CSV table of C-alpha atoms in Angstrom, one decimal:
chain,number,residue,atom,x,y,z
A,2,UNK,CA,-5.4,24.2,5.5
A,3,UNK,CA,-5.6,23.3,9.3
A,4,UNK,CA,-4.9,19.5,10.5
A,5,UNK,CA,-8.1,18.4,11.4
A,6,UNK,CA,-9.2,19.0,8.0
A,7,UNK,CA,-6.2,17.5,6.1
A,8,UNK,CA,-7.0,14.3,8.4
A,9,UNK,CA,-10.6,14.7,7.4
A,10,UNK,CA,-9.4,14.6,3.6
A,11,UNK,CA,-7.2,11.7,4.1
A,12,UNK,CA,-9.5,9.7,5.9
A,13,UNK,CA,-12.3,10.6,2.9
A,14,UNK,CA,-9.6,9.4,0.5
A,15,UNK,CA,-8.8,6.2,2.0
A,16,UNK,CA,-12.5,5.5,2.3
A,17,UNK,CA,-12.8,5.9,-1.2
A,18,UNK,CA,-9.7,3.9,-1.9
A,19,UNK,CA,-11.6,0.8,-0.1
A,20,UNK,CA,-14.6,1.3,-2.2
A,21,UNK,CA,-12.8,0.5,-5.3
A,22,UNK,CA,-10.5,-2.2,-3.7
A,23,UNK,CA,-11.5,-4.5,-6.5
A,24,UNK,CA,-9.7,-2.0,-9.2
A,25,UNK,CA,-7.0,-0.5,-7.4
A,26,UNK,CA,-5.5,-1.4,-4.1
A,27,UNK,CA,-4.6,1.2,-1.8
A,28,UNK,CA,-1.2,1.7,-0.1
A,29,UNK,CA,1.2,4.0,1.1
A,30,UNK,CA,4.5,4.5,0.8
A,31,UNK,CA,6.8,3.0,3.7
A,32,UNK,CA,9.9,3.3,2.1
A,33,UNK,CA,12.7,0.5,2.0
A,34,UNK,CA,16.1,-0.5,3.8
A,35,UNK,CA,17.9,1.9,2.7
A,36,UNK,CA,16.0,4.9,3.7
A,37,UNK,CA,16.6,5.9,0.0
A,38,UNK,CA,13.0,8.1,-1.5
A,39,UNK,CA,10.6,6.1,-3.0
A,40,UNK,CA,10.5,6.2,-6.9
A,41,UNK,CA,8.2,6.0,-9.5
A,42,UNK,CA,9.2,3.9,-13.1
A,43,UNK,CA,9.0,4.4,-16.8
A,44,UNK,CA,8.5,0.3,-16.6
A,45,UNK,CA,9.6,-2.9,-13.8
A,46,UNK,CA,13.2,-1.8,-13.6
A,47,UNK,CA,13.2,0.8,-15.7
A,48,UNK,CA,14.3,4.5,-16.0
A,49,UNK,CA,12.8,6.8,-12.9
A,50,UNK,CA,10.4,9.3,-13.8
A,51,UNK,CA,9.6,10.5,-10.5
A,52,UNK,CA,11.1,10.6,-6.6
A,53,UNK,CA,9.1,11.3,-4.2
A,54,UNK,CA,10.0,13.3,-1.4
A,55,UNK,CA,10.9,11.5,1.3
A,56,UNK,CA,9.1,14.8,3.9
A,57,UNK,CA,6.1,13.7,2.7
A,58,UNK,CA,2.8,11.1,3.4
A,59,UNK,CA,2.0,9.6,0.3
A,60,UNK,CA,-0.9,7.0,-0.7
A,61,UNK,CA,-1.7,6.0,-3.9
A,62,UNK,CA,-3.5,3.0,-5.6
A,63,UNK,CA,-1.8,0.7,-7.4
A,64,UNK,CA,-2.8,-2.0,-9.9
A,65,UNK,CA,-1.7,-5.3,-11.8
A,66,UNK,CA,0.9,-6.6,-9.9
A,67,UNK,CA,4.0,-8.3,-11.6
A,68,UNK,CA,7.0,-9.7,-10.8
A,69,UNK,CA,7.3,-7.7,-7.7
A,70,UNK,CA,6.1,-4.4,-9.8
A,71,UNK,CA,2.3,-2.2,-9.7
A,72,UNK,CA,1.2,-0.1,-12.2
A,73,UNK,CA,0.5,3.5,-10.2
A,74,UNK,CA,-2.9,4.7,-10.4
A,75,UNK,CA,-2.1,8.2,-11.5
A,76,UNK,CA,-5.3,9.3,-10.6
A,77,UNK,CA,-5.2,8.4,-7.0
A,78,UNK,CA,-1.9,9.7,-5.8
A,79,UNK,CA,-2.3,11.9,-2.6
A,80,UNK,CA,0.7,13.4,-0.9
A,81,UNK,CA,0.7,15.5,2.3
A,82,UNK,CA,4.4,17.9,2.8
A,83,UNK,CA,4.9,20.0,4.9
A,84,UNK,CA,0.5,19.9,5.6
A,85,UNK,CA,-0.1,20.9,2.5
A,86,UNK,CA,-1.4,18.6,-0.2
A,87,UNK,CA,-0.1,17.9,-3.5
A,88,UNK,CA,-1.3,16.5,-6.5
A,89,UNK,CA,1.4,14.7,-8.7
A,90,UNK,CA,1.7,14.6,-12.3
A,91,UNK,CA,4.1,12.4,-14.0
A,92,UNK,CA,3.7,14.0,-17.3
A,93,UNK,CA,5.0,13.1,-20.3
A,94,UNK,CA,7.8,11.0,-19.2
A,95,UNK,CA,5.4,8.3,-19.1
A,96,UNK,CA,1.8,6.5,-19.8
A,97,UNK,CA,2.1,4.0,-17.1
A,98,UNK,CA,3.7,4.3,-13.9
A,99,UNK,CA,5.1,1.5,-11.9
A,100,UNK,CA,6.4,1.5,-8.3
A,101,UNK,CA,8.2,-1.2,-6.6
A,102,UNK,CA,6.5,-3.5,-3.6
A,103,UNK,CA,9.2,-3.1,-1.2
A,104,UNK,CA,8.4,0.6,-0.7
A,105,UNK,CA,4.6,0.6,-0.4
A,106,UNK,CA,2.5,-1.1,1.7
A,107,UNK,CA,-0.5,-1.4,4.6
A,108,UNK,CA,-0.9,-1.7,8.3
A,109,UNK,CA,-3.0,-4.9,9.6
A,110,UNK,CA,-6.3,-4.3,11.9
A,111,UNK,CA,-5.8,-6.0,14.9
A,112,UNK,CA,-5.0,-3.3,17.1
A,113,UNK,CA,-6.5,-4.8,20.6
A,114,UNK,CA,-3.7,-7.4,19.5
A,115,UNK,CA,-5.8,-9.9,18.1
A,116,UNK,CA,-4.2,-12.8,16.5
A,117,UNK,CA,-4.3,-12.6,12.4
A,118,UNK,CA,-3.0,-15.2,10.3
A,119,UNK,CA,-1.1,-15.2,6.7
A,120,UNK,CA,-2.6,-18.6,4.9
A,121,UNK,CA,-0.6,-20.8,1.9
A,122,UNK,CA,-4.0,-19.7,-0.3
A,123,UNK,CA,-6.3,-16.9,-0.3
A,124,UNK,CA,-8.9,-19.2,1.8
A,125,UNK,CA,-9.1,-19.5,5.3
A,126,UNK,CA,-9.1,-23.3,4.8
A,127,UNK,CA,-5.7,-23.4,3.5
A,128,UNK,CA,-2.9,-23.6,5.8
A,129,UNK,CA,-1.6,-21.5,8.3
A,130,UNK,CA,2.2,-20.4,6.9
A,131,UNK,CA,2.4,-17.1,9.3
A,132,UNK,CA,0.7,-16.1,12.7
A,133,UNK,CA,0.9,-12.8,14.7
A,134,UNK,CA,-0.9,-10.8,17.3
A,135,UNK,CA,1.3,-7.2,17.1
A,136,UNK,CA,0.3,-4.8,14.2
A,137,UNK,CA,2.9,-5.2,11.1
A,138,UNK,CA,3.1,-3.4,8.1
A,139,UNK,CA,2.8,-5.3,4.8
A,140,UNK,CA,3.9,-5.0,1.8
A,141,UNK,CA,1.3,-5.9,-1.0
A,142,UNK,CA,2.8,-8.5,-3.9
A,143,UNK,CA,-0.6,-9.8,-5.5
A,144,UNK,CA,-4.3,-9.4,-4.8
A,145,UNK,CA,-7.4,-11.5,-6.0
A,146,UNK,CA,-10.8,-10.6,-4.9
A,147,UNK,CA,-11.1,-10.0,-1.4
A,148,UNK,CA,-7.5,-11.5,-0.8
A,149,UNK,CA,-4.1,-10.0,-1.1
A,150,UNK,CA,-0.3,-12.0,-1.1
A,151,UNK,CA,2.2,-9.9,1.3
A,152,UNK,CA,5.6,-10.1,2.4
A,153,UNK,CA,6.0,-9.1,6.3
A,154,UNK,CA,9.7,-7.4,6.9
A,155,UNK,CA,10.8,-10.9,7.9
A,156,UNK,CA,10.2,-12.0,4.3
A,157,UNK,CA,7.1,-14.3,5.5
A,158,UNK,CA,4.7,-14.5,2.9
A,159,UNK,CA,1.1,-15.3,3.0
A,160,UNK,CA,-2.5,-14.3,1.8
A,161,UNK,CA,-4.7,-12.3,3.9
A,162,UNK,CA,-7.9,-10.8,3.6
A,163,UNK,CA,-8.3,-6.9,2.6
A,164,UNK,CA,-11.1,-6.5,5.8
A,165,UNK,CA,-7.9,-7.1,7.7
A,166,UNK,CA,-5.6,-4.5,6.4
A,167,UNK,CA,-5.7,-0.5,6.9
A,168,UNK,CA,-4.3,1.7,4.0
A,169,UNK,CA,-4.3,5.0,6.0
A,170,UNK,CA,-0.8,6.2,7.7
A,171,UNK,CA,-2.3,8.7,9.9
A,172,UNK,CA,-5.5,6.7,11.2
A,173,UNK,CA,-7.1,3.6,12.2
A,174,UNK,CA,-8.9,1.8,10.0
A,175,UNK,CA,-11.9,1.3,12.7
């Protein structure tokens, strides 16, 4: 498969991702400090089904947050190694999957360097807690409606609205 059309496929994907925002939200997988691969888990915390490769672009959708935990959308993990794609499986180690926030996340929108803001609420008449004009990455920790609570790198946490964020790794969200 040539590289125009694998960008073709991911940028179809992620469309679709953004259609069902409301079920699953879309990521990708940005890895952590430690450079370790990302892992998939039997439960929050538990035993590790799956690691995936860290030579590859993965996005996925993920689901009901908690306590720093998603539920992986098995249906919607896409990885690209080495340009070819992959589809993943996770078998019977487990019926639901679960991946940890700190190694998925999203880009924000604002490439011209427009200034976004992370609010104390998912309203833009709560307070300001966080404001920045460079694009950041941002790792997802809750989402309601059209909102979603991240954590910057920093550790600044705020609410921000999913227009704002792009779940793509290889393109712009325009």
């Amino acid at each position: 498969m040539n590289i125009k059309r694998l960008v073709l496929v991911f940028v179809v994907i992620s469309s679709a991702f953004c259609v069902s925002a409301q079920k699953n939200l879309s990521v990708y997988i940005i890895g952590d400090e430690s450079n370790a691969p990302a892992t998939i888990h039997s439960a929050p915390n538990g035993e590790i089904v799956y690691t995936l490769p860290d030579t590859c672009i993965y996005m996925l959708g993920v689901k009901k947050p908690q306590n720093g935990w998603w539920v992986v959308d098995g249906n919607s993990v896409f990885g690209m190694c080495d340009y070819s794609e992959n589809d993943f499986d996770f078998g019977d180690k487990c019926k639901t999957a679960y991946i940890h926030y700190s190694v998925i996340g999203f880009s924000t929108r604002n490439y011209g360097g427009q200034r976004m803001v992370l609010y104390s609420k998912p309203s833009e008449k709560s307070d300001e807690v966080y404001a920045f004009t460079e694009e950041l990455v941002l790792c997802p920790l809750d989402v309601k409606g059209k909102w979603v609570y991240v954590e910057t790198h920093d550790k600044h946490r705020g609410w921000i609205r999913l227009e704002n964020i792009c779940d793509n790794p290889l393109t712009t969200c325009c």
